[in-house]
Coordinates of C-alpha atoms in Angstrom, one line a residue:
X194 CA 22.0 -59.9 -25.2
X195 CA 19.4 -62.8 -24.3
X196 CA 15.8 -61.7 -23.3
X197 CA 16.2 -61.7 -19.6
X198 CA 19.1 -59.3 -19.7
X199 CA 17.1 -56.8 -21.7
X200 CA 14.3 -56.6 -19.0
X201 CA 16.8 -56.4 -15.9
X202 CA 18.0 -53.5 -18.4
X203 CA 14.7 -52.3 -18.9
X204 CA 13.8 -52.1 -15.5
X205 CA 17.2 -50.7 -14.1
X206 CA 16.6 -48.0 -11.6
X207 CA 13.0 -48.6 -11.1
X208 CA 12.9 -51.3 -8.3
X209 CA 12.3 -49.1 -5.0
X210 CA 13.6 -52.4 -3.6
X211 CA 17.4 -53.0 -3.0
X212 CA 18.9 -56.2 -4.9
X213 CA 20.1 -57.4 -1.5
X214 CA 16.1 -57.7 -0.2
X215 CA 15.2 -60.0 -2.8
X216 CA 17.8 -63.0 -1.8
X217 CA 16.3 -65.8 -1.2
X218 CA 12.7 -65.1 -2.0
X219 CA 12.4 -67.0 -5.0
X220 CA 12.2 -70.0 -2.5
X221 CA 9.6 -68.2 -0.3
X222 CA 6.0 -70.4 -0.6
X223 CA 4.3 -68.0 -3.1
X224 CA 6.8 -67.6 -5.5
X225 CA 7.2 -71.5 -5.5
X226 CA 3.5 -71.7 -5.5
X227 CA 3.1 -69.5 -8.8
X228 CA 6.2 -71.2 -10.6
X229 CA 4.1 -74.9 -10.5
X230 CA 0.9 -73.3 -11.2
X231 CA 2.6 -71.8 -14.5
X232 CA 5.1 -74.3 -15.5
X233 CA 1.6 -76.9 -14.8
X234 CA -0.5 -74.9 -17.1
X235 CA -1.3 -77.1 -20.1
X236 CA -1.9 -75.4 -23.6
X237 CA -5.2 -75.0 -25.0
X238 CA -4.8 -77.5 -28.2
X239 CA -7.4 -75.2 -30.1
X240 CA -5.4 -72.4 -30.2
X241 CA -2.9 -72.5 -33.0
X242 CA 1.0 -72.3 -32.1
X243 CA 1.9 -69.9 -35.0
X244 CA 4.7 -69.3 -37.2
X245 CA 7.2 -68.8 -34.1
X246 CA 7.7 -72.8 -34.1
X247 CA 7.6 -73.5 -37.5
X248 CA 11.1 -73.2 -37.9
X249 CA 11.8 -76.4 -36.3
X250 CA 14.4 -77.2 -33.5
X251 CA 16.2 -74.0 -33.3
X252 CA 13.0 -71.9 -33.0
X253 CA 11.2 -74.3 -30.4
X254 CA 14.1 -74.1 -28.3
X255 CA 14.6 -69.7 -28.2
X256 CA 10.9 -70.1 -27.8
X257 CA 11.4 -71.9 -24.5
X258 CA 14.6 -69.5 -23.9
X259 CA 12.3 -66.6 -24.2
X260 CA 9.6 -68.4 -22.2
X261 CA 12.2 -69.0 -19.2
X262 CA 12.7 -65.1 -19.2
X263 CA 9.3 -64.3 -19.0
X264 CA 8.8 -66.8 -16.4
X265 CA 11.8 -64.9 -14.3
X266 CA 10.4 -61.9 -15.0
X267 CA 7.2 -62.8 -13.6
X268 CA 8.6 -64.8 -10.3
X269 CA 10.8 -61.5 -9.7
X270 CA 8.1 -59.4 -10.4
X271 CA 5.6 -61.0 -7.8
X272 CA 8.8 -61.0 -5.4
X273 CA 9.0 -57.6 -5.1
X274 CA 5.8 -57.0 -4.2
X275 CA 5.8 -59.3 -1.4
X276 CA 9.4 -57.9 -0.1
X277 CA 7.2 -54.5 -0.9
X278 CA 4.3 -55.7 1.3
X279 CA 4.6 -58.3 3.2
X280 CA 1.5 -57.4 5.3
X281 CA -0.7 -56.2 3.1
X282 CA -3.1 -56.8 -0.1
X283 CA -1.4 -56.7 -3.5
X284 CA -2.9 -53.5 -4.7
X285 CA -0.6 -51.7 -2.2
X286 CA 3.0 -50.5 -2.7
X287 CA 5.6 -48.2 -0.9
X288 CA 6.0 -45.8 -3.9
X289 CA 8.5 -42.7 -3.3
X290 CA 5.6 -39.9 -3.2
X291 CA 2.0 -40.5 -3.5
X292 CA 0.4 -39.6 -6.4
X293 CA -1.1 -35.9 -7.0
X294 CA -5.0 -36.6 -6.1
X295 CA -7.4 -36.5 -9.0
X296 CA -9.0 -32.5 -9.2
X297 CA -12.3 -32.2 -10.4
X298 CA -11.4 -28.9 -12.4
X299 CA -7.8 -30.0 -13.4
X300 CA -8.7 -32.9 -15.4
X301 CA -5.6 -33.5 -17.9
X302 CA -4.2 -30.5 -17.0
X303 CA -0.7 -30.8 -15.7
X304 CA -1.0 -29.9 -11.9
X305 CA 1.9 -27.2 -12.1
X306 CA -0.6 -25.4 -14.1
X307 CA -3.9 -25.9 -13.2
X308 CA -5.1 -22.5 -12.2
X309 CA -9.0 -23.2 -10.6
X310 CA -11.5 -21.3 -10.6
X311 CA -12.5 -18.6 -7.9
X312 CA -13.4 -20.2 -4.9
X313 CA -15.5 -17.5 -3.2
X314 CA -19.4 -18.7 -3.9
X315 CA -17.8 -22.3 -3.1
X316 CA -16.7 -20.9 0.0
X317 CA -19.6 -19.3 1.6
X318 CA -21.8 -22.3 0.1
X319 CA -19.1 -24.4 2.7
X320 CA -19.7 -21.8 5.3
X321 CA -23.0 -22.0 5.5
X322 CA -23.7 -25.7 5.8
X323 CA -20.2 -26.1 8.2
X324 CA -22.2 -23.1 10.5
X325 CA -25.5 -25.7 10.4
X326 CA -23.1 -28.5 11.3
X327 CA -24.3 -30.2 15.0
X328 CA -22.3 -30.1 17.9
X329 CA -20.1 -33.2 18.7
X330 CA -21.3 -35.0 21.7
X331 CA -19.6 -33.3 24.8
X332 CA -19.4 -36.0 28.3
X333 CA -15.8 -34.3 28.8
X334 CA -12.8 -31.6 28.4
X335 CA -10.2 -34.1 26.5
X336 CA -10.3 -33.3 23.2
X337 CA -9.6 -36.3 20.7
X338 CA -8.1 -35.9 17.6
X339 CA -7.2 -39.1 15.0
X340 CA -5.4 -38.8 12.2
X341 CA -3.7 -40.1 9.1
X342 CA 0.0 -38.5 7.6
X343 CA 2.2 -38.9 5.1
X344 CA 5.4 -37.0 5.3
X345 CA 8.5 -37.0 3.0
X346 CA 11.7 -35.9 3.9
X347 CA 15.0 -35.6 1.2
X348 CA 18.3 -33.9 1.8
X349 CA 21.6 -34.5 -0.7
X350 CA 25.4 -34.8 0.7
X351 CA 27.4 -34.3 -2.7
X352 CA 26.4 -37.4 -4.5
X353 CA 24.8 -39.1 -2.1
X354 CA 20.4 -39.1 -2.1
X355 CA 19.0 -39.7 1.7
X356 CA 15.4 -39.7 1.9
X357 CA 12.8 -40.4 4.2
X358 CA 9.3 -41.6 4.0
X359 CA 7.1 -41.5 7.1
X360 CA 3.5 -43.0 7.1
X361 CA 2.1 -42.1 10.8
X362 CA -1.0 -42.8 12.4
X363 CA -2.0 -40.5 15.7
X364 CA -3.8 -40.3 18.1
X365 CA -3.9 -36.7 20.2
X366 CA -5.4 -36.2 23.3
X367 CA -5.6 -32.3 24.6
X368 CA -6.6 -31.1 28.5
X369 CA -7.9 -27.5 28.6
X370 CA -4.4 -26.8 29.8
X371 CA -2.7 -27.6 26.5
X372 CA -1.1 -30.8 27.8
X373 CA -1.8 -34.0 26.2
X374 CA -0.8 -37.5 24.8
X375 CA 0.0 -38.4 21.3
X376 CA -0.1 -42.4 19.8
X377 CA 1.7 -42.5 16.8
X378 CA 1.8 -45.7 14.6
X379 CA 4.0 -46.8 11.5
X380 CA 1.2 -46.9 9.3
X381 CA 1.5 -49.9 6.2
X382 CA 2.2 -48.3 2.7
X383 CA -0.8 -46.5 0.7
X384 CA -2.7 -48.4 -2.1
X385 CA -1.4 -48.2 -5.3
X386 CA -3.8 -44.9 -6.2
X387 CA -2.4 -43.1 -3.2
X388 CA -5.5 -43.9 -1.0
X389 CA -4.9 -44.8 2.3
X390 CA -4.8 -48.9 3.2
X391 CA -8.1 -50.2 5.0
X392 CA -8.2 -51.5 8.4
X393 CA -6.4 -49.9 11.7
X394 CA -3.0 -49.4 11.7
X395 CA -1.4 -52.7 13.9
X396 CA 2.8 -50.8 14.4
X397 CA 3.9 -50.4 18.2
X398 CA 2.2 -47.6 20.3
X399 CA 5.1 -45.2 20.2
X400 CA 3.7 -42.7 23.2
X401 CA 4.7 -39.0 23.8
X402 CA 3.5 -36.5 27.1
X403 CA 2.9 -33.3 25.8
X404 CA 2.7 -30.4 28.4
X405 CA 1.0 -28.1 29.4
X406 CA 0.8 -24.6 27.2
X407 CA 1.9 -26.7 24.2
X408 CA -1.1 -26.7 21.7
X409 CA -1.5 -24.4 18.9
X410 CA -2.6 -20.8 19.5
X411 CA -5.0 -19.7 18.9
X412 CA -7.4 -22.0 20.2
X413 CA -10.7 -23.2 18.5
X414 CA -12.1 -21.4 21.6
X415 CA -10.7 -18.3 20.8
X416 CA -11.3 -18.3 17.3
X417 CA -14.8 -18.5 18.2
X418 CA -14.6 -15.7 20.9
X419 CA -13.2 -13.6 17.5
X420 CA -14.9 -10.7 16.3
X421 CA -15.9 -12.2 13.2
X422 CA -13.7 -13.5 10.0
X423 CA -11.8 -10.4 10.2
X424 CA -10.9 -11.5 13.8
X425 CA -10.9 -15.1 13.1
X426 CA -7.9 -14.1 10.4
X427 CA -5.7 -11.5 12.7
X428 CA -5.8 -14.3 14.9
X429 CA -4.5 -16.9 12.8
X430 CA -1.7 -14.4 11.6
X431 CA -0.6 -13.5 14.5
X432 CA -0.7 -16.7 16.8
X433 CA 0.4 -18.9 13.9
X434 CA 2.4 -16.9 12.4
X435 CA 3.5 -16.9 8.2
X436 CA 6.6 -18.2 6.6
X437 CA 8.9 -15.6 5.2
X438 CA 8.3 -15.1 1.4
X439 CA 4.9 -16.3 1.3
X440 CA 1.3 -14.8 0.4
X441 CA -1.0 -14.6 3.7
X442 CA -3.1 -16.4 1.6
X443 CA -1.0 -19.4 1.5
X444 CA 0.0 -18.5 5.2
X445 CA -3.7 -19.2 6.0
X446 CA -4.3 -22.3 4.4
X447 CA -1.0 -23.8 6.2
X448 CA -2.3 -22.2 9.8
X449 CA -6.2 -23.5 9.3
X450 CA -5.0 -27.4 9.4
X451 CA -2.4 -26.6 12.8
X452 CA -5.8 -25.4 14.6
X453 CA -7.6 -28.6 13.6
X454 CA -4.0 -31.1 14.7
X455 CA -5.1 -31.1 18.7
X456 CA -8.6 -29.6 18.6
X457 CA -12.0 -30.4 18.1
X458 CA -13.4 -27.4 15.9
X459 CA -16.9 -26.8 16.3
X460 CA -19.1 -25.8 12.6
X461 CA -19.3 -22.0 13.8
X462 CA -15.6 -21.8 14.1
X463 CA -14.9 -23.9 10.5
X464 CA -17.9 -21.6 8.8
X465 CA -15.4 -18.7 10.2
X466 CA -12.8 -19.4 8.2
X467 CA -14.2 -20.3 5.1
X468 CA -15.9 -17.1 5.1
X469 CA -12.6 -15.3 6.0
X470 CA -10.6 -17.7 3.3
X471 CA -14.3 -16.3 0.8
X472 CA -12.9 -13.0 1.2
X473 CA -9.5 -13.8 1.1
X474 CA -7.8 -12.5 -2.7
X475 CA -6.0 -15.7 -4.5
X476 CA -8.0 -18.5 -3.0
X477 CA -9.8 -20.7 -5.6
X478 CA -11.0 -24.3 -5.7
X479 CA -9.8 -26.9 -7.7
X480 CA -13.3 -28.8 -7.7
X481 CA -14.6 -32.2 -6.6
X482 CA -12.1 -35.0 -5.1
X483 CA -12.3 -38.0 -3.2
X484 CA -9.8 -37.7 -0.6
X485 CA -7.2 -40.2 0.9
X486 CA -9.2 -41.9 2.7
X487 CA -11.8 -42.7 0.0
X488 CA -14.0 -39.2 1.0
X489 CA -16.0 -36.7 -1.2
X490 CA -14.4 -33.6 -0.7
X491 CA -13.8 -30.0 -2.1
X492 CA -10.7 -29.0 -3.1
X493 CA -9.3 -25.2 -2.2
X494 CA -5.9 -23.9 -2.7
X495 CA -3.9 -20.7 -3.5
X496 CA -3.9 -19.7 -7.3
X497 CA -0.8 -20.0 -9.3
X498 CA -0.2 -16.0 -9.3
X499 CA 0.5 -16.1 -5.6
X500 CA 4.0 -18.3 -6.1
X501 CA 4.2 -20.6 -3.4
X502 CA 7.7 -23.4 -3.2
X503 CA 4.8 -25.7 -1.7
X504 CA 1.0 -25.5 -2.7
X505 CA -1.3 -26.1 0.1
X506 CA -4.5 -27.8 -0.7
X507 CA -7.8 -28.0 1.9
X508 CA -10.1 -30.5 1.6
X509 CA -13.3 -29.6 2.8
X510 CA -16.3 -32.2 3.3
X511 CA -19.1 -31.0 1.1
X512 CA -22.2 -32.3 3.3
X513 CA -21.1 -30.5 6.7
X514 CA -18.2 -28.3 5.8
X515 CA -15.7 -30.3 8.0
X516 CA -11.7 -30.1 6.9
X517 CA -11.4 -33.9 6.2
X518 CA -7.6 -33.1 5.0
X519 CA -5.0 -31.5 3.9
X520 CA -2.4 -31.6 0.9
X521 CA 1.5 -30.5 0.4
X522 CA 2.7 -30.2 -3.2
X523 CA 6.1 -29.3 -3.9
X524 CA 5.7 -26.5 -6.8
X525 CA 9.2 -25.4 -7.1
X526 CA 12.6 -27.6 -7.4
X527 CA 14.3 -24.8 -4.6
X528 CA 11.5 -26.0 -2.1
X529 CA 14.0 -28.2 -1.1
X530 CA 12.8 -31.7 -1.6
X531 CA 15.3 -33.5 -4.1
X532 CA 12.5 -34.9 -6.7
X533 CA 11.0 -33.2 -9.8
X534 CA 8.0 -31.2 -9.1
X535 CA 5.4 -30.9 -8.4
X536 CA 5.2 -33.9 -6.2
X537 CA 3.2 -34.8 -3.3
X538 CA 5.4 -33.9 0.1
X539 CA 3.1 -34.4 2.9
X540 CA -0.7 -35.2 3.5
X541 CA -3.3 -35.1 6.8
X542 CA -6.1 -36.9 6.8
X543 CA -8.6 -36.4 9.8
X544 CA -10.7 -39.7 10.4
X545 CA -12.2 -38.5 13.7
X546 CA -12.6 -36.0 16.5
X547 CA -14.8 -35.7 19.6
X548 CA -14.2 -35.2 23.4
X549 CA -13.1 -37.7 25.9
X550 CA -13.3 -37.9 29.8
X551 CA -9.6 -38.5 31.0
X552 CA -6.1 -38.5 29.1
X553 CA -5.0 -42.0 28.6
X554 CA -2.5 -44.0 31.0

């Protein structure tokens, strides 16, 4: 076995891209680029050329074997990431799942077991500086929402492994009604850390009418017509709703994004629901994080003694108490996504929100 057939060994059942993708592209204009540039790269005579060519002929002429390998290696290597990425800088890549974001209080600890640390004082500390938090300019009754996802989908037919990986960038706009229009865009693959890719998303506009009576209940408006956290929570249980087998504590932190989807939430209505999620038993925080969109942000999920198939994590802005995002990590293989756990399944990110004067055409 020569050199290059170790590495295609070596790599075997790594490449996310299929063998078929790559014909041709050794020919494409970079990878013939990079080839001169390398094979016109002269060696530095003050460096010595060691004992691999010292065995005359036979030696000089594996060395140049081995040489052409590497030279493959690296040709195929750089194809791949422009089959990978055509469109965008090379620190990107379309990886399978992002990876799990970096926890302030989980440091090297293996995600499935980071615990936290109780999030109450963290909580009200949110709650008090989301209830100081402006009020977003008002000219009109459109709310606008903006937002950046991440969704992973997996399902297995006997032998056979489908799955499905959806970056989406939308736009919502909401009438006091309920009706609406969403924007969604393909959105390019995340950077290499998981973070989302700069610049505005540049897919086709695929549009959809929403109507009327179709946005989440309860409203940000009720919510704030609530009778306090107490309040704030009944409605959240009982207009969202929980999935069957989970804590209401995990049931809370998967309703508090949905109100935040179509709806611009005012401080007074976030500093409810921290202070209803302060009181709430099995919440903790899992420290500082930057977020995906390259954000400071406070990290609060359920603790590991309220089993959840898929651990919801908030992340709250620490300045003004705003929900910049939200994370879904698969905790348990019989959550239902075919990969090994825990895994990243899903992800919001919330780049803006304010109110408009009319629904777009």
């Amino acid at each position: 076995m020569d050199d290059l057939d170790l590495t295609r060994r070596l790599l075997a059942g790594t490449n996310p891209v299929p063998a078929q993708a790559l014909d041709g592209v050794a020919d494409r204009p970079q990878a013939v680029a990079l080839r001169r540039r390398l094979l016109a790269t002269r060696r530095d005579p003050a460096l010595p050329l060691g004992p691999l060519l010292r065995g005359g002929r036979r030696r000089a002429d594996r060395y140049r074997r081995r040489a052409g390998a590497a030279l493959v290696a690296v040709v195929l290597t750089v194809a791949v990431v422009v089959v990978a990425s055509p469109w965008s800088t090379p620190d990107t890549a379309s990886a399978e799942t992002p990876p799990i974001l970096s926890y302030g209080l989980v440091g090297a600890t293996p995600f499935g077991k980071a615990e936290g640390k109780p999030a109450e004082a963290t909580l009200r500390r949110l709650a008090r500086v989301a209830a100081a938090r402006p009020a977003a300019p008002h000219p009109g009754d459109i709310a606008y929402v903006r937002t950046d996802n991440w969704f992973f989908t997996a399902s297995m037919d006997g032998k056979t492994r489908a799955v499905g990986i959806r970056p989406v960038a939308s736009e919502t706009w909401t009438a006091p009604d309920g009706s609406g229009v969403r924007h969604d865009r393909t959105s390019p693959p995340l950077r290499l850390e998981g973070w989302l890719p700069p610049g505005d998303p540049t897919g086709t506009v695929e549009s959809t009418t929403l109507p009327a009576g179709t946005q989440i209940q309860p409203t940000a408006a009720q919510l704030a017509a609530a009778a306090g956290p107490g309040g704030v929570r009944a409605a959240l249980i009982d207009g969202i709703g929980c999935v069957p087998g989970s804590s209401e504590a995990d049931c809370l932190l998967q309703d508090i994004p949905q109100v935040h989807n179509q709806q611009v939430v005012p401080g007074v209505v976030d500093s409810e629901m921290w202070q209803m999620l302060a009181a709430e038993k099995g919440v903790v925080t899992l420290g500082a994080v930057t977020d995906r969109a390259g954000r400071p942000a406070i990290a609060i999920t359920t603790s590991l003694e309220l089993v959840a198939p898929v651990r919801c994590v908030l992340l709250i802005d620490p300045s003004d108490g705003a929900l910049l995002g939200f994370e879904q990590v698969a905790m348990d293989p019989k959550a239902g996504y075919v990969l090994d756990v825990p895994a990243v399944v899903g992800f919001t990110a919330y780049l803006a929100s304010g109110w408009a004067t009319s629904l777009p055409s």
